[in-house]
CSV table of C-alpha atoms and ligand atoms in Angstrom, one decimal:
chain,number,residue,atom,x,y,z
M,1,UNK,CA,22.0,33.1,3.4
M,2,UNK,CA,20.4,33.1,-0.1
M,3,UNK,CA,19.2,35.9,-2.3
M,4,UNK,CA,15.6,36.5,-2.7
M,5,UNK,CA,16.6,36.4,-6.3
M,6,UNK,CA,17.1,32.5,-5.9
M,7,UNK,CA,13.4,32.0,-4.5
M,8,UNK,CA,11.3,34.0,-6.7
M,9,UNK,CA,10.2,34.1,-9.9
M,10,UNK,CA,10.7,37.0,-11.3
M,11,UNK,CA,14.7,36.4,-9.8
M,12,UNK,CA,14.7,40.0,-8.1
M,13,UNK,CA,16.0,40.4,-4.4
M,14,UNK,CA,19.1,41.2,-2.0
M,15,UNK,CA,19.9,39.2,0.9
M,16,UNK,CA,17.2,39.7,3.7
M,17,UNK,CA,17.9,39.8,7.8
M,18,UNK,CA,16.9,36.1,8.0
M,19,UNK,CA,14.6,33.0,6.5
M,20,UNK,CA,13.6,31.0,8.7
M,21,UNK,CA,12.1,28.0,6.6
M,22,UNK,CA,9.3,26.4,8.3
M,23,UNK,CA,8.3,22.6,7.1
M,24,UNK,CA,5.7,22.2,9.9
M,25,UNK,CA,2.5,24.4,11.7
M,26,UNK,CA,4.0,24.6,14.7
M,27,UNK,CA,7.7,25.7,13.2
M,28,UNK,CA,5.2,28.3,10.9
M,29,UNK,CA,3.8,29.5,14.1
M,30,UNK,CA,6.3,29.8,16.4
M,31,UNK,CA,8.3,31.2,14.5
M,32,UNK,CA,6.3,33.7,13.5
M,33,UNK,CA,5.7,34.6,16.7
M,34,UNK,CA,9.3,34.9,17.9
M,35,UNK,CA,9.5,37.4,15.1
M,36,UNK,CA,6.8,39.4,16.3
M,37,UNK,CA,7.6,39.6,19.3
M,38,UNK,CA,10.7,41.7,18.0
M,39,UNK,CA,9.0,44.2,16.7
M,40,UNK,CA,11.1,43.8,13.4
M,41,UNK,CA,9.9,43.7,9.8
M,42,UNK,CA,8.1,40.6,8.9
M,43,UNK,CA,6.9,39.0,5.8
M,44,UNK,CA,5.6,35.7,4.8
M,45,UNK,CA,6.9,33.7,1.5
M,46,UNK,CA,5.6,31.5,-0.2
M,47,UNK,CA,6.6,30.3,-4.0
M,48,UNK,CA,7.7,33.6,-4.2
M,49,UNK,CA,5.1,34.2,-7.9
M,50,UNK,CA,3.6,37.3,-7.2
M,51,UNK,CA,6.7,39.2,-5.1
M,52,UNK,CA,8.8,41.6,-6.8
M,53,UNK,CA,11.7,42.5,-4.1
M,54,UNK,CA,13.3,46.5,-4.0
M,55,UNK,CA,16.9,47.2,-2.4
M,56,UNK,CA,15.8,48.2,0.5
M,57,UNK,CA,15.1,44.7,2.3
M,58,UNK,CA,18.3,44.3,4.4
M,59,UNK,CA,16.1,44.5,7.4
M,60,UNK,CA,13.4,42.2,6.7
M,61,UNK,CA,12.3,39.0,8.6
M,62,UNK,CA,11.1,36.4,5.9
M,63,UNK,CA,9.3,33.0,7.0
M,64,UNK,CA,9.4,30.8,3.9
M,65,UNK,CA,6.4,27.9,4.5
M,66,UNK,CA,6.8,24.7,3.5
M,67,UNK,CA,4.7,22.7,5.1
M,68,UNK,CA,3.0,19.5,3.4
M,69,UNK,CA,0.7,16.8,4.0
M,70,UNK,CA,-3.0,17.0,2.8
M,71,UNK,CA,-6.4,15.3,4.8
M,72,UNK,CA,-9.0,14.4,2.8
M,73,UNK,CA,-12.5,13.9,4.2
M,74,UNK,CA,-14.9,12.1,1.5
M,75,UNK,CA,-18.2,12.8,1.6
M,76,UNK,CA,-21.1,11.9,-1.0
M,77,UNK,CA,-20.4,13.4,-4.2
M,78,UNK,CA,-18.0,16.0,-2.7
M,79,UNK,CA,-14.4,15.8,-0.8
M,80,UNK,CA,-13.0,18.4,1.4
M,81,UNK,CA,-9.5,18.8,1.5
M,82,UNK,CA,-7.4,20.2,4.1
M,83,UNK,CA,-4.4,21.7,2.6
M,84,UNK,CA,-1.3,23.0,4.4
M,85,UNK,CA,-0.1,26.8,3.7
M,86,UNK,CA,3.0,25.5,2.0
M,87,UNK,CA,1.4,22.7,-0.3
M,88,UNK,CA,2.5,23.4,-4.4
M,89,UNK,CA,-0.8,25.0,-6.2
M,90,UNK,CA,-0.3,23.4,-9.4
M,91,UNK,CA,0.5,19.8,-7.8
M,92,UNK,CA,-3.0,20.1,-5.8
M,93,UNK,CA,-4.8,20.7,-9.5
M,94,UNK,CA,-3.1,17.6,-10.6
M,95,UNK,CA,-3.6,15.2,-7.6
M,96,UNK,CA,-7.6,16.7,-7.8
M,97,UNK,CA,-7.8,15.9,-11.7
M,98,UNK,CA,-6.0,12.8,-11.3
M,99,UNK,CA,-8.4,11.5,-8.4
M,100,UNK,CA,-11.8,12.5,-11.0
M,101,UNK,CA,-12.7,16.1,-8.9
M,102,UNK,CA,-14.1,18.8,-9.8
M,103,UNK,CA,-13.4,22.8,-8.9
M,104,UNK,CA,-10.3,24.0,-9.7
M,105,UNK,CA,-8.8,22.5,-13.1
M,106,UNK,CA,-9.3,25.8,-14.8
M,107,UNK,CA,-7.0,27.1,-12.5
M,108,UNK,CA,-4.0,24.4,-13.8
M,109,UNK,CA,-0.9,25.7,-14.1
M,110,UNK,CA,-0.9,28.7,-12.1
M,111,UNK,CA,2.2,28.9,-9.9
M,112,UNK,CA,2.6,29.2,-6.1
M,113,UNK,CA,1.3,27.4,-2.7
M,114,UNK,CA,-1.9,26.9,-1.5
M,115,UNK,CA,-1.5,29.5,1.4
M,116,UNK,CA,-1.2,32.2,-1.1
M,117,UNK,CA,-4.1,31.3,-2.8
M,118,UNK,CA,-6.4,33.4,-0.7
M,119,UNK,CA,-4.7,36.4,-1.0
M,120,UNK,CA,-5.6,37.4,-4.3
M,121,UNK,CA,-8.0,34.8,-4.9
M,122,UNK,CA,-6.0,33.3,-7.5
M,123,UNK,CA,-8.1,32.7,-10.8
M,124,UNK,CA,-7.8,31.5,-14.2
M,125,UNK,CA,-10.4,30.5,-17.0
M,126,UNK,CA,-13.6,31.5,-15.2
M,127,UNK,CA,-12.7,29.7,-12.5
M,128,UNK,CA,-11.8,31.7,-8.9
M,129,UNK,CA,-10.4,30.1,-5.5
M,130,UNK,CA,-13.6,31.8,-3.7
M,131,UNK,CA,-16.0,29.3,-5.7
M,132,UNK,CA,-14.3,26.1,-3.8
M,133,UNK,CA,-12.6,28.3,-0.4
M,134,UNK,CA,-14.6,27.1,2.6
M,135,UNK,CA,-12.3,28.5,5.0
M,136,UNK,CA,-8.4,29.1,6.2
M,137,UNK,CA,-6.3,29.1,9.9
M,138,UNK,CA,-5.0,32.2,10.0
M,139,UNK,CA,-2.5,33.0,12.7
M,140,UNK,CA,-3.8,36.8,13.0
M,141,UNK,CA,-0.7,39.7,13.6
M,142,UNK,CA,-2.8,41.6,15.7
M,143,UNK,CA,-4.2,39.5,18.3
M,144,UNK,CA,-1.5,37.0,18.1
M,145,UNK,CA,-4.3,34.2,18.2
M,146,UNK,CA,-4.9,31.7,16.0
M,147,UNK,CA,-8.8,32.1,14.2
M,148,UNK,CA,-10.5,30.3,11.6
M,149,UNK,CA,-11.7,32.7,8.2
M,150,UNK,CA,-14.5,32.3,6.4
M,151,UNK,CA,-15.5,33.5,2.9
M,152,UNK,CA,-17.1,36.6,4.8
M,153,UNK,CA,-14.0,37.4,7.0
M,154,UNK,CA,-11.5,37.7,3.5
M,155,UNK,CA,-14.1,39.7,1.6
M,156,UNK,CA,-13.0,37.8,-1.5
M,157,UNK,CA,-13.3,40.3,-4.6
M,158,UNK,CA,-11.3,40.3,-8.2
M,159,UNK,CA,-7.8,39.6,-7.7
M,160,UNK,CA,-8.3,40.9,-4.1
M,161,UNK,CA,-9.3,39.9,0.0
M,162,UNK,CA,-9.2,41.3,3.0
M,163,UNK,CA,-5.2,40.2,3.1
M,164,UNK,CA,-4.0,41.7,0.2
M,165,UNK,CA,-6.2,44.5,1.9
M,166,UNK,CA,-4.0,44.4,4.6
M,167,UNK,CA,-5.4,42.1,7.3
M,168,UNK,CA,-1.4,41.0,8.8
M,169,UNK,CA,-1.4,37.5,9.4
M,170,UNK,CA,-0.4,34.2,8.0
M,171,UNK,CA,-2.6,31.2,6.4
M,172,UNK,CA,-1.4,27.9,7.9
M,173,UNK,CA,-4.2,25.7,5.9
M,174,UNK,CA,-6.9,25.9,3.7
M,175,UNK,CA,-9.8,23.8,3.5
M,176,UNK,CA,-11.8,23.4,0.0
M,177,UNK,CA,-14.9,21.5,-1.4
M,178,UNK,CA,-14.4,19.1,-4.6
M,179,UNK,CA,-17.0,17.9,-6.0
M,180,UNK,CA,-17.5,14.4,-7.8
M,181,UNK,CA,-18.6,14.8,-11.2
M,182,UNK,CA,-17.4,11.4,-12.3
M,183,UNK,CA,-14.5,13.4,-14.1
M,184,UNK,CA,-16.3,15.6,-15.6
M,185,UNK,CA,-15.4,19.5,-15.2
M,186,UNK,CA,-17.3,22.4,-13.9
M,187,UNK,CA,-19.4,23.4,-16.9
M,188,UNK,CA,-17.1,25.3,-19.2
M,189,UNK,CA,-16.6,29.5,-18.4
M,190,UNK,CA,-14.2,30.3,-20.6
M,191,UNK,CA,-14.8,31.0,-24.2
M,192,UNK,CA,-11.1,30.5,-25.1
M,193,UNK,CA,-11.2,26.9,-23.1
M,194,UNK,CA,-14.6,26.3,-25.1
M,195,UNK,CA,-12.7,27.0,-28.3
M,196,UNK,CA,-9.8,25.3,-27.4
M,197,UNK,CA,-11.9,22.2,-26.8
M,198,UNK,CA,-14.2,22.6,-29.5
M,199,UNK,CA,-17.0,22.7,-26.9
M,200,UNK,CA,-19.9,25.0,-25.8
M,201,UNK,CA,-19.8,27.7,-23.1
M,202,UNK,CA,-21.8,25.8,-20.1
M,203,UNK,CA,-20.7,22.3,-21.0
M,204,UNK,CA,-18.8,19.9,-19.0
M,205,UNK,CA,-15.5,18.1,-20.6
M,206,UNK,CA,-13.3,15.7,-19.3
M,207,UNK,CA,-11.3,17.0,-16.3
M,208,UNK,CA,-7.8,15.5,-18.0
M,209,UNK,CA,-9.0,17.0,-21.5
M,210,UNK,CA,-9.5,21.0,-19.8
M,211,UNK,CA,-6.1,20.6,-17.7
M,212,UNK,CA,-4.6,19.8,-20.4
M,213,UNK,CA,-5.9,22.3,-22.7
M,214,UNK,CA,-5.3,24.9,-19.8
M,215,UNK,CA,-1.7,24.0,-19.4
M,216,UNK,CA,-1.2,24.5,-23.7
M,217,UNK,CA,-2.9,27.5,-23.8
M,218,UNK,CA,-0.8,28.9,-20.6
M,219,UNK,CA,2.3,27.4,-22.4
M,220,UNK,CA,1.8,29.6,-25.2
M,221,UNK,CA,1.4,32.9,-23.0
M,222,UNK,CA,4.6,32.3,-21.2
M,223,UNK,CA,2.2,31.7,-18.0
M,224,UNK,CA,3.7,28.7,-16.7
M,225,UNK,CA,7.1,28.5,-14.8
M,226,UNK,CA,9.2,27.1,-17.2
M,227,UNK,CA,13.0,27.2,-17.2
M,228,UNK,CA,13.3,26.8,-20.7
M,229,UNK,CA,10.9,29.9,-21.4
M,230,UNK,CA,12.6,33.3,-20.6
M,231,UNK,CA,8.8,35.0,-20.3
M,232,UNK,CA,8.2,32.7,-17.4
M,233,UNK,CA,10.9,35.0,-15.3
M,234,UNK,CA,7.9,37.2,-14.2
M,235,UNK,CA,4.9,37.6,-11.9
M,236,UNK,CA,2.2,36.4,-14.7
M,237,UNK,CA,-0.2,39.4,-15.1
M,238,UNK,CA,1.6,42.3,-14.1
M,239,UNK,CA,-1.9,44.8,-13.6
M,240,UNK,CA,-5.3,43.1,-12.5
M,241,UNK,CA,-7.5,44.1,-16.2
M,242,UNK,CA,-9.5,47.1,-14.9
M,243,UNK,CA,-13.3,47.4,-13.8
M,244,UNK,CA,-15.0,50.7,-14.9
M,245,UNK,CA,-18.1,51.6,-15.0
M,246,UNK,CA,-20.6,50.9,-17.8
M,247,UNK,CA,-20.8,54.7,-19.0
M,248,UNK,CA,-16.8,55.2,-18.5
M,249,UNK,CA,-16.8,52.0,-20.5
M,250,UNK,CA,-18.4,53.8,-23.6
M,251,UNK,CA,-15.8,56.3,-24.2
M,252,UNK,CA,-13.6,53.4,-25.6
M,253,UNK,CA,-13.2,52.1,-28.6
M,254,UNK,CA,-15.5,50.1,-29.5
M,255,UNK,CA,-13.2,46.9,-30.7
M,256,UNK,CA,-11.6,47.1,-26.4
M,257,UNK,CA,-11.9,43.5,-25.5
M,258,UNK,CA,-14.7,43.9,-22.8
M,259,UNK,CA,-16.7,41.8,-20.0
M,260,UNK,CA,-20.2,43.1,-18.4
M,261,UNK,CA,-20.0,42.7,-14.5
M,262,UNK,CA,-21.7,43.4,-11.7
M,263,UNK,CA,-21.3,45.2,-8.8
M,264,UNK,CA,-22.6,46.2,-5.7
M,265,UNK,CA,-22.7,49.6,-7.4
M,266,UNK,CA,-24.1,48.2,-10.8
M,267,UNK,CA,-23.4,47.3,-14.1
M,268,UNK,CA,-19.6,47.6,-14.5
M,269,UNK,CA,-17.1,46.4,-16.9
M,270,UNK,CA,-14.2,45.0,-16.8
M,271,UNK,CA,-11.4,46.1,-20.0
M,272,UNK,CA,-8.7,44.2,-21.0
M,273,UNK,CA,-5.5,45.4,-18.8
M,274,UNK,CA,-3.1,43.6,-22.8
M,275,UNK,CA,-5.1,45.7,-24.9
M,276,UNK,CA,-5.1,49.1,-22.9
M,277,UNK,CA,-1.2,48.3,-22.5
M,278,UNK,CA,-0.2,47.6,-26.4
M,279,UNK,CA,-3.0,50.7,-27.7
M,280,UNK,CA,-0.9,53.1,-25.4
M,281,UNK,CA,2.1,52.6,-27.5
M,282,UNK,CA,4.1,49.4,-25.2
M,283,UNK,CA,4.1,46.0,-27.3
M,284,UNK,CA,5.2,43.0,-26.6
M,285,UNK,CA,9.7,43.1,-26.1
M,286,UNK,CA,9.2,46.8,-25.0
M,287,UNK,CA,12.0,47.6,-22.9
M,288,UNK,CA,13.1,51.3,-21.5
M,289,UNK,CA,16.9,52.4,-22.3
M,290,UNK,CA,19.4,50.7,-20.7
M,291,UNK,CA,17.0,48.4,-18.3
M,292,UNK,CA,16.6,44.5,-18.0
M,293,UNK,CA,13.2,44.5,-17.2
M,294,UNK,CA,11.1,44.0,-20.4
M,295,UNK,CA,7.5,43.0,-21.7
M,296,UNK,CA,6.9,39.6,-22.5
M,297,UNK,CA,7.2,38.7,-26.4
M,298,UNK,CA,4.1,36.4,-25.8
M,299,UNK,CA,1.7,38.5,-23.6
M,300,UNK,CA,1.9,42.3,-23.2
M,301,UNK,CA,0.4,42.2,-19.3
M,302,UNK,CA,3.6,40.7,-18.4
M,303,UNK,CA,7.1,41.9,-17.2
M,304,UNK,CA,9.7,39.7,-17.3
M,305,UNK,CA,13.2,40.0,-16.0
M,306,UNK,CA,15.7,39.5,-19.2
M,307,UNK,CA,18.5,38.6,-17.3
M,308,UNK,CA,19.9,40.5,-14.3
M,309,UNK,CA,17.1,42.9,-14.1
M,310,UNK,CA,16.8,44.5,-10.0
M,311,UNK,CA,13.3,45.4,-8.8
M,312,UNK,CA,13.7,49.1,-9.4
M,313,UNK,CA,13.9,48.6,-13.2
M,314,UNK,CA,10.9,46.1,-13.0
M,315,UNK,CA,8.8,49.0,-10.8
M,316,UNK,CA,10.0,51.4,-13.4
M,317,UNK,CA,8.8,49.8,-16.6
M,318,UNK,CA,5.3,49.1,-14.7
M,319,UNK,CA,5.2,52.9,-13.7
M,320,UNK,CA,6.3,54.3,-17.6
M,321,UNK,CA,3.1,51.4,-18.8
M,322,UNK,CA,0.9,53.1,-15.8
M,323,UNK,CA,1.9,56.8,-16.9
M,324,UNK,CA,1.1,55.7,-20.9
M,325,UNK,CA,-2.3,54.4,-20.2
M,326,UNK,CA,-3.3,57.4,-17.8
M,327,UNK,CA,-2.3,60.0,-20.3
M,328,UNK,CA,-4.4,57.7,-23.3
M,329,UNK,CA,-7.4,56.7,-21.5
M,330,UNK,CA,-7.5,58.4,-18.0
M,331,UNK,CA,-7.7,54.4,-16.6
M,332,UNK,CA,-4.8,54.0,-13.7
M,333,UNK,CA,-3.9,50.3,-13.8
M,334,UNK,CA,-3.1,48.7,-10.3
M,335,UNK,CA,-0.6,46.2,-10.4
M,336,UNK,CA,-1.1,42.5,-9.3
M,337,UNK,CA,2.1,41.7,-7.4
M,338,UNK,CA,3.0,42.5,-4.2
M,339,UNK,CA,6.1,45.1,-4.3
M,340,UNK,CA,8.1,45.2,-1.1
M,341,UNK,CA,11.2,47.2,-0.2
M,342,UNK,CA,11.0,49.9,-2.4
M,343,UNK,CA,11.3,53.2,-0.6
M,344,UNK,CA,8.8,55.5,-2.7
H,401,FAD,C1,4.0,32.7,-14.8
H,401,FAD,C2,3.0,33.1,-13.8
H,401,FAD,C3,1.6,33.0,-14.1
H,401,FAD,C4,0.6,33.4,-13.1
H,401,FAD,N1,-0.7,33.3,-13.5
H,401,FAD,C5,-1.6,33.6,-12.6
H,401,FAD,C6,-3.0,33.4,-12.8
H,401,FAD,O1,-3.4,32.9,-13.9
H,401,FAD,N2,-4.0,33.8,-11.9
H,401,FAD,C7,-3.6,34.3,-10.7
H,401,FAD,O2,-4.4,34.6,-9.9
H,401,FAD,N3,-2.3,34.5,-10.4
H,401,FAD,C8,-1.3,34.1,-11.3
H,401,FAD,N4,0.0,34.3,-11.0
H,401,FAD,C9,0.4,34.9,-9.7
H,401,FAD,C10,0.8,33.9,-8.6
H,401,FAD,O3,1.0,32.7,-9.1
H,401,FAD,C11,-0.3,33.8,-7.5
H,401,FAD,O4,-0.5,35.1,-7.0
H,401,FAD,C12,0.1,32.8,-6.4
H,401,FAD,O5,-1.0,32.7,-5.6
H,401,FAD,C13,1.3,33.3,-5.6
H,401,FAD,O6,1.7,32.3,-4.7
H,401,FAD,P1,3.1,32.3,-4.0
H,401,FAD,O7,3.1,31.2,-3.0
H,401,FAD,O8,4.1,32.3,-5.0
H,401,FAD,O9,3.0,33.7,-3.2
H,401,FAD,P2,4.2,34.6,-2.9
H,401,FAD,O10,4.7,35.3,-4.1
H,401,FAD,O11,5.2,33.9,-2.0
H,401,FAD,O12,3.4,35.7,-1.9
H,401,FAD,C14,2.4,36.5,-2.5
H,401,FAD,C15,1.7,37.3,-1.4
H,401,FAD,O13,1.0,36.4,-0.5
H,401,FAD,C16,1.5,36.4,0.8
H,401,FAD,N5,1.5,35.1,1.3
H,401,FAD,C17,2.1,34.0,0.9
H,401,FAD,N6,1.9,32.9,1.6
H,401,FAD,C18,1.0,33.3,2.6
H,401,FAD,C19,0.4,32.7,3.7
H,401,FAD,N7,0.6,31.4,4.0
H,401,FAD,N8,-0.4,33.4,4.5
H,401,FAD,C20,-0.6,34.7,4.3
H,401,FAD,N9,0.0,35.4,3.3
H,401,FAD,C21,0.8,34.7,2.4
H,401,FAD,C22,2.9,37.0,0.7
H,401,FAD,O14,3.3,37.7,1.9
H,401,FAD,C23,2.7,38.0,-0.4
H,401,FAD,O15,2.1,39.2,0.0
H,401,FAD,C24,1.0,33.9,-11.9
H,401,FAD,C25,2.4,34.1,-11.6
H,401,FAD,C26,3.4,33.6,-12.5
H,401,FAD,C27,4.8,33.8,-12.2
């Protein structure tokens, strides 16, 4: 059986209890449900982007989906597509673009299936999965039954739904809306994109013009896979940048990188995770004594694995860069990816 090191990206993992790969639904479902009915310890898989894997895994069930094969239903001026769990992220973007659709190009490049996309609401460039998600299947882990999941139901928030929350279950499709702009893009949110572009915040560019500006600017960040770029052996961001409130917001420096939000609870901002990182002391190549695990010479918010780095030297460079930024600013940062099998 393989490693998990051989199906994620940041190349971390032992040798689980089982995989059971699934290329259909009905292989997804009942196999998950052969599983549960065990009792045993269960996890769902996907491009394996945003898992970092601890020893302590020799138990664990893992159902890797794979399922393909996506209906498209045109309507005027909009398309919703149905899109299996196991469908490639990044080769979605590209079919969209290619066929002159609207809604997710800013999110080119980002790694992973389709199914996973709901979990953190995968975003990039102003855009976010939750301004296209209509709704998922979702075979649910506690009632064993198979529902549908709206917007409401995942509680869609910054990097964060009622999965990554904890709702047990597994996505078997999404469905999103596309809408025809005659390939033209949403209207631009993303000052670097603007720049990059030489365009205004709020205009529209050509769809093939922001993917491809997108996938340069991602390039250059080491936030594409790429075998040829070591800083692509990672999880992308490693912490979600962190949301404080306006007044909290004040007691930093001035030159923070800093973006007004709001919240339920008010005005809050949201701080740049890089800069917090690299004015605690950590730049980019920091690595503790002796460990593989490393920052990324091209973006301090990511870890990389250098080269036979295991998950507990990953967890302990993100805990030393959580420990740094506590003692400078009192700010705890919360990591992105999921960590599984560690036993603290
Ligand atoms: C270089 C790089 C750049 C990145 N850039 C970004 C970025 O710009 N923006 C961003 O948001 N993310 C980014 N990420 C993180 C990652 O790409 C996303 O989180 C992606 O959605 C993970 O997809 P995956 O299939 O690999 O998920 P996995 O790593 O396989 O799983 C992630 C979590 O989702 C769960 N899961 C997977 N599939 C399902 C399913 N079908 N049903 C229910 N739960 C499921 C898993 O159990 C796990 O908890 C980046 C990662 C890398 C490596």
């Amino acid at each position: 059986m393989q490693a998990l090191s051989e199906l994620t990206s940041m190349r971390v993992g032992g040798v689980p209890a089982s995989i059971t790969r699934c290329s259909t639904r009905e292989e997804l479902i009942t196999a998950a449900k052969s599983i549960w009915a065990t009792g045993e310890n269960w996890m769902v898989l996907g491009g394996g982007t945003n898992c970092v894997f601890g020893a302590d895994i020799s138990s664990l069930h893992v159902l890797k989906v794979e399922t393909t094969g996506i209906e498209k239903q045109v309507l005027q001026a909009k398309q919703v597509w149905k899109i299996p769990a196991g469908v490639d992220w990044d080769e979605l973007v590209a079919e969209a673009v290619s066929e002159g659709l609207a809604g997710i190009e800013g999110m080119s490049g980002i790694p992973g299936t389709c199914g996973a996309a709901p979990v953190q609401n995968i975003g990039a460039y102003g855009q976010e999965l939750s301004d296209v998600f209509l709704r998922a299947e979702f075979l649910d882990y506690e009632s064993g039954e198979l529902v549908i999941l709206e917007p409401k139901d995942l509680k869609f928030g910054y990097r964060d739904s009622a999965i990554k929350r904890g709702r047990a279950g597994i996505i078997t499709w999404i469905e999103l809306e596309l809408i025809d702009l005659e390939g033209l893009s949403r209207p631009l949110y993303s000052g670097q994109i603007a720049g990059a572009l030489n365009s205004q915040m709020g205009e529209h560019v050509k769809l093939t013009d922001l993917r491809d500006a997108v996938l340069k600017l991602r390039a250059a960040k080491g936030m594409v896979l790429d075998p040829n770029d070591p800083n692509s052996v990672s999880c992308g961001s490693f912490f979600t940048n962190p949301i404080v409130s306006d007044s909290f917001a004040r007691t930093i420096s001035s030159d923070a990188p800093r973006w007004e939000t709001q919240e339920d609870d008010g005005l809050t901002v949201k701080l740049s995770a890089a800069w917090l990182i690299e004015q605690a002391g950590i730049g980019k190549d920091f690595s503790l004594p002796g460990s593989h695990a490393a920052i990324s010479s091209k973006h301090a918010l990511a870890i990389v694995n250098k080269g036979g780095a295991t998950g507990e030297q990953i967890a302990e460079l993100a805990r030393f860069i959580q420990e740094r930024v506590a003692a400078k600013f009192g700010i705890n940062l919360v990591p992105e990816p999921n960590l599984i099998g560690f036993r603290n």
